[in-house]
Coordinates of C-alpha atoms and ligand atoms in Angstrom, one line a residue:
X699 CA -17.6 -23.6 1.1
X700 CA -20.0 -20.8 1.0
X701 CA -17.9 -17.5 1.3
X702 CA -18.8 -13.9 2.0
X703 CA -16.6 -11.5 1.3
X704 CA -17.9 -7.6 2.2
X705 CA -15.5 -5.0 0.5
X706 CA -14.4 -5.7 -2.8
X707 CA -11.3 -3.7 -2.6
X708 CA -7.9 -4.8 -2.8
X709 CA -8.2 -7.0 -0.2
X710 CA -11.6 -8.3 -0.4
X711 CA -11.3 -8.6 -4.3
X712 CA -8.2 -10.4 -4.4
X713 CA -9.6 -12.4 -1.2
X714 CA -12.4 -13.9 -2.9
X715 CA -11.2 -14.5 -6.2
X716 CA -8.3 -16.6 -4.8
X717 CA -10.7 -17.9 -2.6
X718 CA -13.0 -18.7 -5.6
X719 CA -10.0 -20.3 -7.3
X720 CA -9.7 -23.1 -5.1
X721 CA -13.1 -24.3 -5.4
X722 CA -15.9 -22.3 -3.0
X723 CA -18.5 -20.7 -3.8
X724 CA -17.6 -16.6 -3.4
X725 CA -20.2 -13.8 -3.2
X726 CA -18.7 -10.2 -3.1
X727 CA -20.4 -7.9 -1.4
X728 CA -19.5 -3.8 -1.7
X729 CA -21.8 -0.6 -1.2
X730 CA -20.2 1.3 -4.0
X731 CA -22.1 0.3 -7.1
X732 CA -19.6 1.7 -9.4
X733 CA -17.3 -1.1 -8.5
X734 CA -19.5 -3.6 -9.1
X735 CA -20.9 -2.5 -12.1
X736 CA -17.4 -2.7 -13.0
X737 CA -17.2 -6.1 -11.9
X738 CA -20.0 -7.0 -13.6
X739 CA -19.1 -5.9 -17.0
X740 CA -15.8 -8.0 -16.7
X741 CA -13.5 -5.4 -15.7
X742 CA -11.5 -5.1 -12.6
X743 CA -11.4 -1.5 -10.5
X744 CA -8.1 -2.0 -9.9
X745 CA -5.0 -2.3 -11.0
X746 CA -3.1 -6.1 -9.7
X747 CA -1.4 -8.4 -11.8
X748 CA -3.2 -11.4 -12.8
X749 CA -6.1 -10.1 -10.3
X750 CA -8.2 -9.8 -14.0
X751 CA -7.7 -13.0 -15.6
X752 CA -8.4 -14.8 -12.2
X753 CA -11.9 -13.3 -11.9
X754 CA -12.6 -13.8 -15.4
X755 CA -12.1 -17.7 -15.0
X756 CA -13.9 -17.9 -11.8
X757 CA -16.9 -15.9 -13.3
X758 CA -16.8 -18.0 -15.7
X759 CA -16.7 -21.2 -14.1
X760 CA -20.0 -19.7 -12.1
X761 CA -17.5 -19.8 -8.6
X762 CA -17.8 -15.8 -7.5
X763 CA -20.4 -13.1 -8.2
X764 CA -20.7 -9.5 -7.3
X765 CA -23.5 -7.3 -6.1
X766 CA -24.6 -4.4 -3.3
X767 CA -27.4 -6.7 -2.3
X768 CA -26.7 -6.9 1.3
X769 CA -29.6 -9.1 2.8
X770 CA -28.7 -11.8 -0.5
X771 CA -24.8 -11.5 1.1
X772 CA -25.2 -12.4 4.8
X773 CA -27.8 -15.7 3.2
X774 CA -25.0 -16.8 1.0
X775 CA -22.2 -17.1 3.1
X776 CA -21.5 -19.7 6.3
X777 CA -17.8 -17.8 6.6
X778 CA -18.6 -13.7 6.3
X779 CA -15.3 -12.0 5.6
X780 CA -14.7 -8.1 6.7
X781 CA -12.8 -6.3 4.4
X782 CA -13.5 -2.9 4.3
X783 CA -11.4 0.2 4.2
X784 CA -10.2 1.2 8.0
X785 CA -8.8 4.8 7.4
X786 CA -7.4 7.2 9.2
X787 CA -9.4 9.2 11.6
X788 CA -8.8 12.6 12.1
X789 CA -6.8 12.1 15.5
X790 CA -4.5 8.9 13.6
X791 CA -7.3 6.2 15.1
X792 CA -8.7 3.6 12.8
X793 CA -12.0 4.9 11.7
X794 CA -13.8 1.5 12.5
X795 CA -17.5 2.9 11.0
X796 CA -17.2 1.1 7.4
X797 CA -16.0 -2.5 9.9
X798 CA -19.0 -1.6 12.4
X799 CA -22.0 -1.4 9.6
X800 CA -20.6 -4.3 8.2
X801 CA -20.9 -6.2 11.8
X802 CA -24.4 -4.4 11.6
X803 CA -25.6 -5.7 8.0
X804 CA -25.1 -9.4 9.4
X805 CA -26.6 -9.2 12.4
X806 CA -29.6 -7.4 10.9
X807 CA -30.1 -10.1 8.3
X808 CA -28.7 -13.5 9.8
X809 CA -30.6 -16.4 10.8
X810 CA -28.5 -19.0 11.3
X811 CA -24.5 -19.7 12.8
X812 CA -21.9 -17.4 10.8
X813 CA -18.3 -17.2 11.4
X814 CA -17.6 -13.8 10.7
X815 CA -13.7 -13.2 9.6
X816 CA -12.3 -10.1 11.0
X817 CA -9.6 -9.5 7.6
X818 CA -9.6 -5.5 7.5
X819 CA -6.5 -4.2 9.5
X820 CA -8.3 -3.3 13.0
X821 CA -7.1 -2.4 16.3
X822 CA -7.1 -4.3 19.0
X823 CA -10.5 -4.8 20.9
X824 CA -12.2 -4.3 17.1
X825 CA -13.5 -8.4 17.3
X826 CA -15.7 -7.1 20.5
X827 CA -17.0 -4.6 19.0
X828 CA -17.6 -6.1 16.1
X829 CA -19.6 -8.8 17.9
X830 CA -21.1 -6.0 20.5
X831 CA -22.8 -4.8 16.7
X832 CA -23.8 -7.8 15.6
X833 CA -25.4 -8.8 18.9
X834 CA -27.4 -5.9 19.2
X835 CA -29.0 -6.2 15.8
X836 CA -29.6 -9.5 16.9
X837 CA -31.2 -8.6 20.0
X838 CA -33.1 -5.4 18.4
X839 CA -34.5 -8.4 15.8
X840 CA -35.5 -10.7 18.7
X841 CA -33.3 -13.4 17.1
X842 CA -30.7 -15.9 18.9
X843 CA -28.9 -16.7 15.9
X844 CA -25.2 -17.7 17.3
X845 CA -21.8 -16.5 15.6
X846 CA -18.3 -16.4 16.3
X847 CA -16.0 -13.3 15.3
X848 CA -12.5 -14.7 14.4
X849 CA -9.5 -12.5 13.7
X850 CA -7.5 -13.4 10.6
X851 CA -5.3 -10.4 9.1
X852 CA -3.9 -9.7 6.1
X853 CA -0.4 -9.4 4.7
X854 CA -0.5 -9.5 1.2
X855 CA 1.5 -7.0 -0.9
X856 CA 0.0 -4.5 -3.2
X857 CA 1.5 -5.4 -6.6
X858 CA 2.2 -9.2 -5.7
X859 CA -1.4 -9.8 -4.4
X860 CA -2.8 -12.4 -5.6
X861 CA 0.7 -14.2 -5.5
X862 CA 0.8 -13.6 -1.7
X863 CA -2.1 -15.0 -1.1
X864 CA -2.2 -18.1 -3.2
X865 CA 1.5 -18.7 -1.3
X866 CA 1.3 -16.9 2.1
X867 CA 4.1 -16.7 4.5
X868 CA 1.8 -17.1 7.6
X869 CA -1.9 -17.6 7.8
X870 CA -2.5 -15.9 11.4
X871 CA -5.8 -16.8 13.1
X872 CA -6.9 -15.4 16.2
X873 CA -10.4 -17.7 17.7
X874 CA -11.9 -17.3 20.9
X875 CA -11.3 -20.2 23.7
X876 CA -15.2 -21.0 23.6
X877 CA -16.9 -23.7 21.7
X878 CA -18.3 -21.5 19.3
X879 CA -14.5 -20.4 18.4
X880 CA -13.7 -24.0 18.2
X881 CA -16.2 -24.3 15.3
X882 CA -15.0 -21.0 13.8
X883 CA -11.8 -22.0 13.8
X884 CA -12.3 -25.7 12.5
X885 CA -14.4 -23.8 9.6
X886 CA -11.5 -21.1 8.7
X887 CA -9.1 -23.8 9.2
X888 CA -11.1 -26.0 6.3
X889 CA -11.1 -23.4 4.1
X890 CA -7.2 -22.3 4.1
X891 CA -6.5 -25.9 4.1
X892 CA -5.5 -25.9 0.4
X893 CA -3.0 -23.2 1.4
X894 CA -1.4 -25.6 4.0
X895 CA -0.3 -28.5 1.5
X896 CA 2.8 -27.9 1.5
X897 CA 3.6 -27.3 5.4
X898 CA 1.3 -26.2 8.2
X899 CA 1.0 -21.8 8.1
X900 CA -1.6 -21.2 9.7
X901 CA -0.5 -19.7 13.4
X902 CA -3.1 -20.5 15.8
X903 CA -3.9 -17.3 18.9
X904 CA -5.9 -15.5 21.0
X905 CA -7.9 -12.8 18.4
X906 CA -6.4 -9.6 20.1
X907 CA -3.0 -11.4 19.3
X908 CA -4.0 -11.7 16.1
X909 CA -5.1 -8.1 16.1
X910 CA -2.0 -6.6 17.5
X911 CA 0.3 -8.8 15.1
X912 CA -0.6 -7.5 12.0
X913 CA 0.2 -3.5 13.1
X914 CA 3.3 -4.9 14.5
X915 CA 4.3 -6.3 11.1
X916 CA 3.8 -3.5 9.4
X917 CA 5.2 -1.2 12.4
X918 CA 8.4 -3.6 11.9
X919 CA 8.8 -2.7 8.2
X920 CA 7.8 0.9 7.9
X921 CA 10.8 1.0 11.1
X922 CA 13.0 -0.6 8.8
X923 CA 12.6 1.9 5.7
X924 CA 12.9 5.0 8.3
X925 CA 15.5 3.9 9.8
X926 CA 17.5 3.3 6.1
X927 CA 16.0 6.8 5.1
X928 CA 17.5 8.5 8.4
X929 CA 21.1 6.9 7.8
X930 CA 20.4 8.2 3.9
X931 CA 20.2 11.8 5.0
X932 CA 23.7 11.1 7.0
X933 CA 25.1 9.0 4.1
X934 CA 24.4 12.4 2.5
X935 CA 26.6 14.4 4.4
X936 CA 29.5 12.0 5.2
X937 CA 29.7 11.2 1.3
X938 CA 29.1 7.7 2.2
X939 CA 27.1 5.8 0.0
X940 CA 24.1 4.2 1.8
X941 CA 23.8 1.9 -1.1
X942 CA 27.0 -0.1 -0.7
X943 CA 26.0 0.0 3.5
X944 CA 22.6 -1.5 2.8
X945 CA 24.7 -4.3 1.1
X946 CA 27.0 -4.0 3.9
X947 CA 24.7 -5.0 6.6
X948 CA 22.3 -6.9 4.5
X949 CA 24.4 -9.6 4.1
X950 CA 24.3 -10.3 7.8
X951 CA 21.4 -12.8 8.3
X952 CA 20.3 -11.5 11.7
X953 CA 19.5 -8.4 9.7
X954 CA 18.4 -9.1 5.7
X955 CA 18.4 -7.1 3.2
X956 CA 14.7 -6.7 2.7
X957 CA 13.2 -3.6 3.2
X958 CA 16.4 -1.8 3.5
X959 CA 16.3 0.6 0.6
X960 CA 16.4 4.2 0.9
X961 CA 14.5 6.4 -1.0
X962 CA 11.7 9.6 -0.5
X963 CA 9.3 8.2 1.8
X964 CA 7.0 5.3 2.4
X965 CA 3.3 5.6 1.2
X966 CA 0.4 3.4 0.7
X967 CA -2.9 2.6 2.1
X968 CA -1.5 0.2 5.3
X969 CA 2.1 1.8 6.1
X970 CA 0.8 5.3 7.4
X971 CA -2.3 4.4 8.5
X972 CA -1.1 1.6 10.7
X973 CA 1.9 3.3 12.2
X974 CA -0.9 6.4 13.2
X975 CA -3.5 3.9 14.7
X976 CA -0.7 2.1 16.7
X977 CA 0.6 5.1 18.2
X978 CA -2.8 6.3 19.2
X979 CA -3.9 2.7 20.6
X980 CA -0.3 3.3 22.8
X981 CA -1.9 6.8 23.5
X982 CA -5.2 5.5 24.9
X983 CA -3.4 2.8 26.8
X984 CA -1.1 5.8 28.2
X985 CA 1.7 4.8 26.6
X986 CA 4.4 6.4 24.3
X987 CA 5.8 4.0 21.3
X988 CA 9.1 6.4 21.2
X989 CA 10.5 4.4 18.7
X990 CA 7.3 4.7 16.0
X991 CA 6.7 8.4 16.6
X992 CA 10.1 9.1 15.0
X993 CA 9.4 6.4 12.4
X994 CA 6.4 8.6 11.5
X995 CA 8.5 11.8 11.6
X996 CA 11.3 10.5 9.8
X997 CA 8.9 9.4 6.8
X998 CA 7.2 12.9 6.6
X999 CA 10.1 14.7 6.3
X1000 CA 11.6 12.2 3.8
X1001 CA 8.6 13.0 1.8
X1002 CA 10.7 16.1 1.3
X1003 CA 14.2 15.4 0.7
X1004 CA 14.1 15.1 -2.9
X1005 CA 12.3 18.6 -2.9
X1006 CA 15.1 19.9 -0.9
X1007 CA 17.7 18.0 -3.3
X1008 CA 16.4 20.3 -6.1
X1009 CA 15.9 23.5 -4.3
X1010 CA 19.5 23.6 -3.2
X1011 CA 20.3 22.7 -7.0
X1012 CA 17.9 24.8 -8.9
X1013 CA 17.3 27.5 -6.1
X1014 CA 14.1 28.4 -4.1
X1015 CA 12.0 29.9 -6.7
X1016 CA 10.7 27.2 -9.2
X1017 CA 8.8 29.3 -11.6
X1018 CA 9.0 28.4 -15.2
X1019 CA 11.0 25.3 -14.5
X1020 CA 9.9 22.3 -16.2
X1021 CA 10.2 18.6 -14.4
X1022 CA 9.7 14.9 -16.1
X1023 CA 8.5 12.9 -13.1
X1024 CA 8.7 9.7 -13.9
X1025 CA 6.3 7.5 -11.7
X1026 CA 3.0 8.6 -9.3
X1027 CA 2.0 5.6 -8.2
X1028 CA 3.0 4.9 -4.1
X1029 CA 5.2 1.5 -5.5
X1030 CA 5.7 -0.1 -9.0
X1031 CA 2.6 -3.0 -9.9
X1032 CA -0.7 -1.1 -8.9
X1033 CA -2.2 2.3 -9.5
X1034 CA -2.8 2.8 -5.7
X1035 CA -2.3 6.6 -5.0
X1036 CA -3.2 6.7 -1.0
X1037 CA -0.6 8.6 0.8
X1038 CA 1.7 8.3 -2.7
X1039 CA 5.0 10.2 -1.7
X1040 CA 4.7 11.7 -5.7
X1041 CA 1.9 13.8 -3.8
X1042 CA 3.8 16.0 -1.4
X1043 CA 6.7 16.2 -3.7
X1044 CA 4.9 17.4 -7.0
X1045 CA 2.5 19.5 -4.3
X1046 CA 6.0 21.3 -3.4
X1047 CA 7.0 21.9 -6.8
X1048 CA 3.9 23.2 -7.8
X1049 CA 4.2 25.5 -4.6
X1050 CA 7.4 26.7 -5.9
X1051 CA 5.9 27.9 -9.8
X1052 CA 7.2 24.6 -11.7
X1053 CA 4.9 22.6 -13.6
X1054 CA 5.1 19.2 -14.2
X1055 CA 5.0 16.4 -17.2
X1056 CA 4.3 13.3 -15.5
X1057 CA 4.2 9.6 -16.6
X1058 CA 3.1 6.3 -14.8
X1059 CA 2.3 2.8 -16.4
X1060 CA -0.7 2.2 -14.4
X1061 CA -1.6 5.2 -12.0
X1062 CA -2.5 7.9 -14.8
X1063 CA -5.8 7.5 -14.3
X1064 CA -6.0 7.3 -10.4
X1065 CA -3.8 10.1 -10.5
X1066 CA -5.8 12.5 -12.3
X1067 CA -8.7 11.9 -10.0
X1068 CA -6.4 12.2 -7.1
X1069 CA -4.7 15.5 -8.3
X1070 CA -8.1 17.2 -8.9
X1071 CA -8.7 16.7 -5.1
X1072 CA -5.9 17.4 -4.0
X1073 CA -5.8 21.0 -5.9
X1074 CA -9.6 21.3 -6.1
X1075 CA -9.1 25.0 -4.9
X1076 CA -6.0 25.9 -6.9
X1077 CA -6.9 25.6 -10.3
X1078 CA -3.7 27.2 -11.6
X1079 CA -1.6 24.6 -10.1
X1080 CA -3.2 21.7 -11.3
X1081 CA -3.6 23.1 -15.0
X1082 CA 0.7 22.5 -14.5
X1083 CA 0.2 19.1 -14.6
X1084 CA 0.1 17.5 -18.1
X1085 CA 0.2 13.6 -18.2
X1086 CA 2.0 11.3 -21.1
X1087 CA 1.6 8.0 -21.9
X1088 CA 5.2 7.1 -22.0
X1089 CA 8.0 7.9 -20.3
X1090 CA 10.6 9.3 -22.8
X1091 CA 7.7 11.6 -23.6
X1092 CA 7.9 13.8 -20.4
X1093 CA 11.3 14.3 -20.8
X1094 CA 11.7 16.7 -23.7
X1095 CA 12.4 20.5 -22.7
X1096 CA 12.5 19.6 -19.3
X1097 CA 14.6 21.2 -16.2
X1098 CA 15.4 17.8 -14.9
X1099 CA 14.1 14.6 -14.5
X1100 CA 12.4 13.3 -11.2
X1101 CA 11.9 9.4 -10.3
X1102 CA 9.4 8.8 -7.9
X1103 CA 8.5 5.1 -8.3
X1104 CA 10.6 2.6 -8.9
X1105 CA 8.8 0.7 -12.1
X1106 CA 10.6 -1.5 -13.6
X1107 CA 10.5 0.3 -16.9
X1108 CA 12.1 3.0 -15.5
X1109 CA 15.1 1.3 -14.7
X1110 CA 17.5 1.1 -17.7
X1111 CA 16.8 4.1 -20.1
X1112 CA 18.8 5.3 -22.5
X1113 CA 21.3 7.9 -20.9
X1114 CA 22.3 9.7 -23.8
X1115 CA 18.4 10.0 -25.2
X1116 CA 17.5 11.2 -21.5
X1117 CA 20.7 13.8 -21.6
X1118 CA 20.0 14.9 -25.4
X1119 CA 16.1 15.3 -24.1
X1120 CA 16.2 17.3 -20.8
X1121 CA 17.1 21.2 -21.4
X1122 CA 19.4 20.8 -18.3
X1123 CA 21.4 17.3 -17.7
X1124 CA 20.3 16.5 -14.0
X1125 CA 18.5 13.5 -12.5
X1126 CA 17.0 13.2 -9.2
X1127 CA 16.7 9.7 -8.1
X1128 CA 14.1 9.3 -5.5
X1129 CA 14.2 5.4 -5.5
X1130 CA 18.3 4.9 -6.1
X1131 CA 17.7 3.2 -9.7
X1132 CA 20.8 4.4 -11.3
X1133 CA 24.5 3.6 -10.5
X1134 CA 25.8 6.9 -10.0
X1135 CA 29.1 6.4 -11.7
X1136 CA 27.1 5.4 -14.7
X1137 CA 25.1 8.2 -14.9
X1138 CA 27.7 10.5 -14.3
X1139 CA 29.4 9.0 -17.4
X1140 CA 26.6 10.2 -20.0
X1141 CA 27.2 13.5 -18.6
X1142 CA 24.4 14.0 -16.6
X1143 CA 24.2 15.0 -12.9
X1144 CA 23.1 12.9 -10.8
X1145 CA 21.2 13.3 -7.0
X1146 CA 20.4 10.1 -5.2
X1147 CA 19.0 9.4 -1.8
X1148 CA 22.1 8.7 0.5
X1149 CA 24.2 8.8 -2.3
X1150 CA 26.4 11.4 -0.6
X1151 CA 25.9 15.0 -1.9
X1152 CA 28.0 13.9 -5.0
X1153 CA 27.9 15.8 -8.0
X1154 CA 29.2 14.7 -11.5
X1155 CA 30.5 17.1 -13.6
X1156 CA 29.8 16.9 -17.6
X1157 CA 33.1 15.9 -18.0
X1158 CA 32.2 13.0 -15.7
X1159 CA 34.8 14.0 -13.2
X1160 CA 33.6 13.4 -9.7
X1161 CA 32.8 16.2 -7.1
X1162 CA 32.5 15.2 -3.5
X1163 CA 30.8 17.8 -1.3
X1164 CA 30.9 16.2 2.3
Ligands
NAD408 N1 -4.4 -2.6 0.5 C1 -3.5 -3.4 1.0 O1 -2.4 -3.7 0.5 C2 -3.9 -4.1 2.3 C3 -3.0 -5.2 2.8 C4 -3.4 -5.8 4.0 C5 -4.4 -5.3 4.8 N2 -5.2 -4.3 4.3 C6 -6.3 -3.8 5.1 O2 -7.5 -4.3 4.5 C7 -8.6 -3.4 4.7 C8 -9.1 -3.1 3.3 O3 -8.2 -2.4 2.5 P1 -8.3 -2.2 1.0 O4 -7.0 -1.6 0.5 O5 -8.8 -3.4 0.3 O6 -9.4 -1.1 1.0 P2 -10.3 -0.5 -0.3 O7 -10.6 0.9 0.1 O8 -9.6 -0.8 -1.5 O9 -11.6 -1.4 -0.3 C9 -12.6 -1.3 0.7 C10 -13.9 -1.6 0.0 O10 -14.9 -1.7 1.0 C11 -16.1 -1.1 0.5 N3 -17.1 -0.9 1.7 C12 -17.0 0.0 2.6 N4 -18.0 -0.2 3.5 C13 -18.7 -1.3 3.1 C14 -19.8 -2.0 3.6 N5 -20.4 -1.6 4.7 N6 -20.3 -3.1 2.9 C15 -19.7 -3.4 1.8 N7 -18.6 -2.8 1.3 C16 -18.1 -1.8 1.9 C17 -15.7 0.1 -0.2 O11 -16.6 0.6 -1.1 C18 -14.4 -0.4 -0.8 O12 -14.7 -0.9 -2.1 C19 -8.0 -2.2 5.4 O13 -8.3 -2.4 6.8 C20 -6.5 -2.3 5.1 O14 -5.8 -1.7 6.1 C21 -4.9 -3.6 3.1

C-alpha cells in the first residue's frame, strides 16, 4: 500500500520503516529539515535499536523515502498517518497545533479519498477536529474530495520500538459507524494484516474509545510506578525493603510484577504529558481524577528523593562536592531526554555548589543540547557539568556516585575499582541496581530507593535507622 507517514519522530520513524519492511510503499513526511537531511544521508536522528539497519534496507530496497515536500506527501499516500509531537500546553492540555496543520496540509492538497490515521497520542474529540480542519481546507479549495479520520494509537516502547511494533500486544482501531469508516477500516485493517498472522490483535471501537484508551494505558502504568515509589519512601522508614515486597506481591498474577520497580521518578515524552492532558480533559468535563493528581504529585516529588538521600548524607551545602552520575537518559536504550528525572536531580545539585561528571551510552549528545537550555541563563552552573565517554571515567575524585538510569552496563561494575575510585565510598542508587548486602561488602555505603534508610558501615556491619 501507499503509506503516508507525517512526523518522522520516534513514532512516525519507527512507524514507517516497519511499515516499509513488510512490503508498502512509505513516504516520510516532517517540517524539520535537519531530520531529514539526516535521513537522507543514511543516518538516523535518533537513538533505537535496530531502527538504523531497518531504514537502511528499506532505502535500499527503494520501499521508504524522506522529504519536507508536503504537497508530494498528501499525493503519495492512500493511508495518511499523524504522527507528530502533542506536547504539553502550558495549562497540562495537549497542544494539538502540530496534529491540526497536519489535518490542514491534507485537506489543502488532497484530491481524492484518504484515510487519515490518527497515531499521535490525542485527546479525546482530536478525530473531529482533525476532520473539522481538513474539511474546511476542503471547502476553502471548493473541493469534495471524501476522507475518513480513524483513530489508531500507539504503544510502542522507547528502547524496544521497532520490536513492539513488529510484535504488538494490541492493535487498537477506532472507525466511525459510516460507510466511509467501513472503508477506512477495511484499508487499515489490510495493512496491519501481516501483524495479525499469528492471532487476531487488532481491537475493533468507536474512535473516542480508541482515543481515551491509549491515556488510560499509560495512566495505568505511570499509577503503578507512583504507587511503588510512594510505598518506597515508607519502605524507607519502616526499614523494610521494597525490593523483596515488589517480589512479594508480584508473584500474585492478579497483580504482575511489571512496572513495579521503585526508583527516582518516571520521565519521558508520553508518561507526563499524558497523565497532565488526562487530568485537564477530567477538568473540562468537571471532573476530578483524584487518583491521577496524586500519581502526578507523587512522581514530582520522587524526582527529588535521591537529592534528599544526599543532602541528609553530605549536608545542605554542596559546594565543592564532586558527583559521578552515571546515566541521563529518561530509561536505558534511547537518548530521549524529555522530562528525564537526571534533569531536576543534577538541576538540584548544581543549585546546591556541586558539579558534576556525567556519563551516558547514548544520551551525551542530547544531553548537552538539553543542559544548555535548561541553564541557558546560568552559565556558571552548566560550566559544572563535564561529560566522559565511559563510565569508570566519572568516577575518579568523586564525592559519591549517583545512578540515574538503569543501562545495562551499569549494572555489574567492579566494586572495589568504584570504592578505590570515589574520594568518599558512597553510592546512591536511583534505579535499585545493586544488592545492598553486596555493596555493603566492598565497603561502600550504600542509599537505595525503599531500601530502608540502611547504612553499611566500611566494616560491612549493617546499620538500621528505622
Ligand atoms: N515517543 C514515544 O515513545 C511514543 C509512544 C507512543 C505514542 N507517542 C505519541 O506519538 C506522538 C509523536 O511522538 P514522538 O515521540 O514521535 O514525537 P517527536 O517529537 O519525536 O516527533 C514528532 C515529529 O513531528 C514533526 N512535525 C511536527 N509538525 C509537523 C508537521 N506539520 N508536518 C510534518 N512533521 C511535523 C516534528 O518535526 C518531529 O520530527 C505524540 O503524540 C506522542 O505522545 C509517543
Amino acid at each position: 500500500m501507499k503509506i503516508t507517514i507525517i512526523g518522522t519522530g520516534y513514532v512516525g520513524l519507527v512507524t514507517g520503516a516497519c511499515l516499509a519492511e513488510i512490503g508498502n510503499d512509505v513516504f516520510c513526511l516532517d517540517v524539520d529539515p535537519r531530520k531529514i537531511d539526516i535521513l537522507n544521508a543514511g543516518g538516523v536522528p535518533i537513538h533505537e535499536p535496530g531502527l538504523q539497519e531497518l531504514i537502511a534496507r528499506n532505502r535500499a530496497a527503494g520501499r521508504i523515502q524522506f522529504s519536507t515536500d508536503v504537497a508530494a506527501s498528501v499525493a503519495h499516500g492512500d493511508v495518511q498517518f499523524i504522527a507528530v509531537g502533542t506536547p504539553p500546553d502550558e495549562d497540562g492540555s495537549a497542544d494539538l497545533q502540530y496534529v491540526i496543520a497536519a489535518a490542514r496540509a491534507i485537506g489543502k492538497h488532497m484530491t481524492g479519498f484518504k484515510v487519515v490515521v490518527d497515531k499521535s497520542t490525542v485527546p479525546v474529540g482530536t478525530a473531529a477536529r482533525v476532520q473539522a480542519a481538513i474539511r474546511e481546507e476542503l471547502s476553502a479549495r471548493g473541493v469534495s474530495a471524501t476522507f475518513s479520520v480513524v483513530s489508531n494509537p500507539e504503544f510502542l516502547k522507547e528502547g524496544a520500538a521497532v520490536d513492539d511494533f513488529m510484535r504488538p500486544d494490541r492493535i487498537v482501531l477506532g472507525c466511525d459507524d459510516d460507510a466511509l469508516g467501513q472503508k477506512a477500516r477495511e484499508m487499515v485493517k489490510r495493512l496491519y494484516a501481516p501483524f495479525n498472522r499469528n492471532h487476531e490483535r487488532t481491537l475493533y471501537m468507536d474512535v473516542r474509545s480508541a482515543e481515551f484508551t491509549k491515556y488510560a494505558a499509560n495512566a495505568m502504568l505511570a499509577t503503578r510506578i507512583s504507587f511503588m515509589n510512594e510505598l518506597a519512601n515508607l519502605a524507607d522508614c519502616v526499614g523494610a525493603d521494597i525490593e523483596a515486597v515488589r517480589r512479594g506481591i508480584g508473584s500474585d498474577p492478579r497483580i504482575g510484577y511489571d512496572f513495579l520497580y521503585s526508583g527516582c521518578g518516571y520521565g519521558g515524552s508520553c508518561f507526563p504529558k499524558d497523565v497532565q492532558a488526562l487530568i485537564r480533559t477530567a477538568d473540562e468535563n468537571e471532573q476530578r481524577l483524584h487518583i491521577l493528581e496524586a500519581v502526578e504529585a507523587v512522581n514530582e516529588n520522587q524526582k527529588q528523593v535521591l537529592v534528599r538521600k544526599i543532602v541528609k548524607r553530605l549536608g545542605n551545602d554542596l559546594s565543592g562536592k564532586r558527583f559521578a552520575v552515571w546515566g541521563l537518559a529518561f530509561k536505558p536504550n534511547t537518548d530521549d531526554m524529555r522530562a528525564a528525572p537526571s534533569r531536576p536531580i543534577i538541576a538540584e545539585l548544581l543549585a546546591r555548589g556541586a558539579s558534576i561528571v556525567a556519563h551516558d551510552p547514548v544520551s551525551m549528545e542530547e544531553a548537552r543540547r538539553v543542559f544548555a537550555l535548561d541553564f541557558a541563563d546560568q552559565p556558571d552552573a552548566l560550566s559544572r557539568i563535564t561529560y566522559v565517554d565511559e563510565p569508570r571515567k566519572a568516577l575518579a575524585g568523586a564525592d559519591a556516585l549517583v545512578i540515574v538510569t538503569e543501562w545495562k552496563a551499569f549494572k555489574s561494575p567492579d566494586f572495589a575499582y568504584v570504592k578505590a575510585q570515589l574520594k568518599t565510598p558512597l553510592i546512591f542508587d536511583g534505579r535499585n541496581l545493586y544488592d545492598p548486602s553486596t555493596v555493603a561488602e566492598q565497603g561502600i555505603e550504600y542509599f537505595g530507593i525503599g531500601r530502608s534508610e540502611t547504612t553499611f558501615s566500611q566494616e560491612g556491619s549493617v546499620n538500621v535507622v528505622a
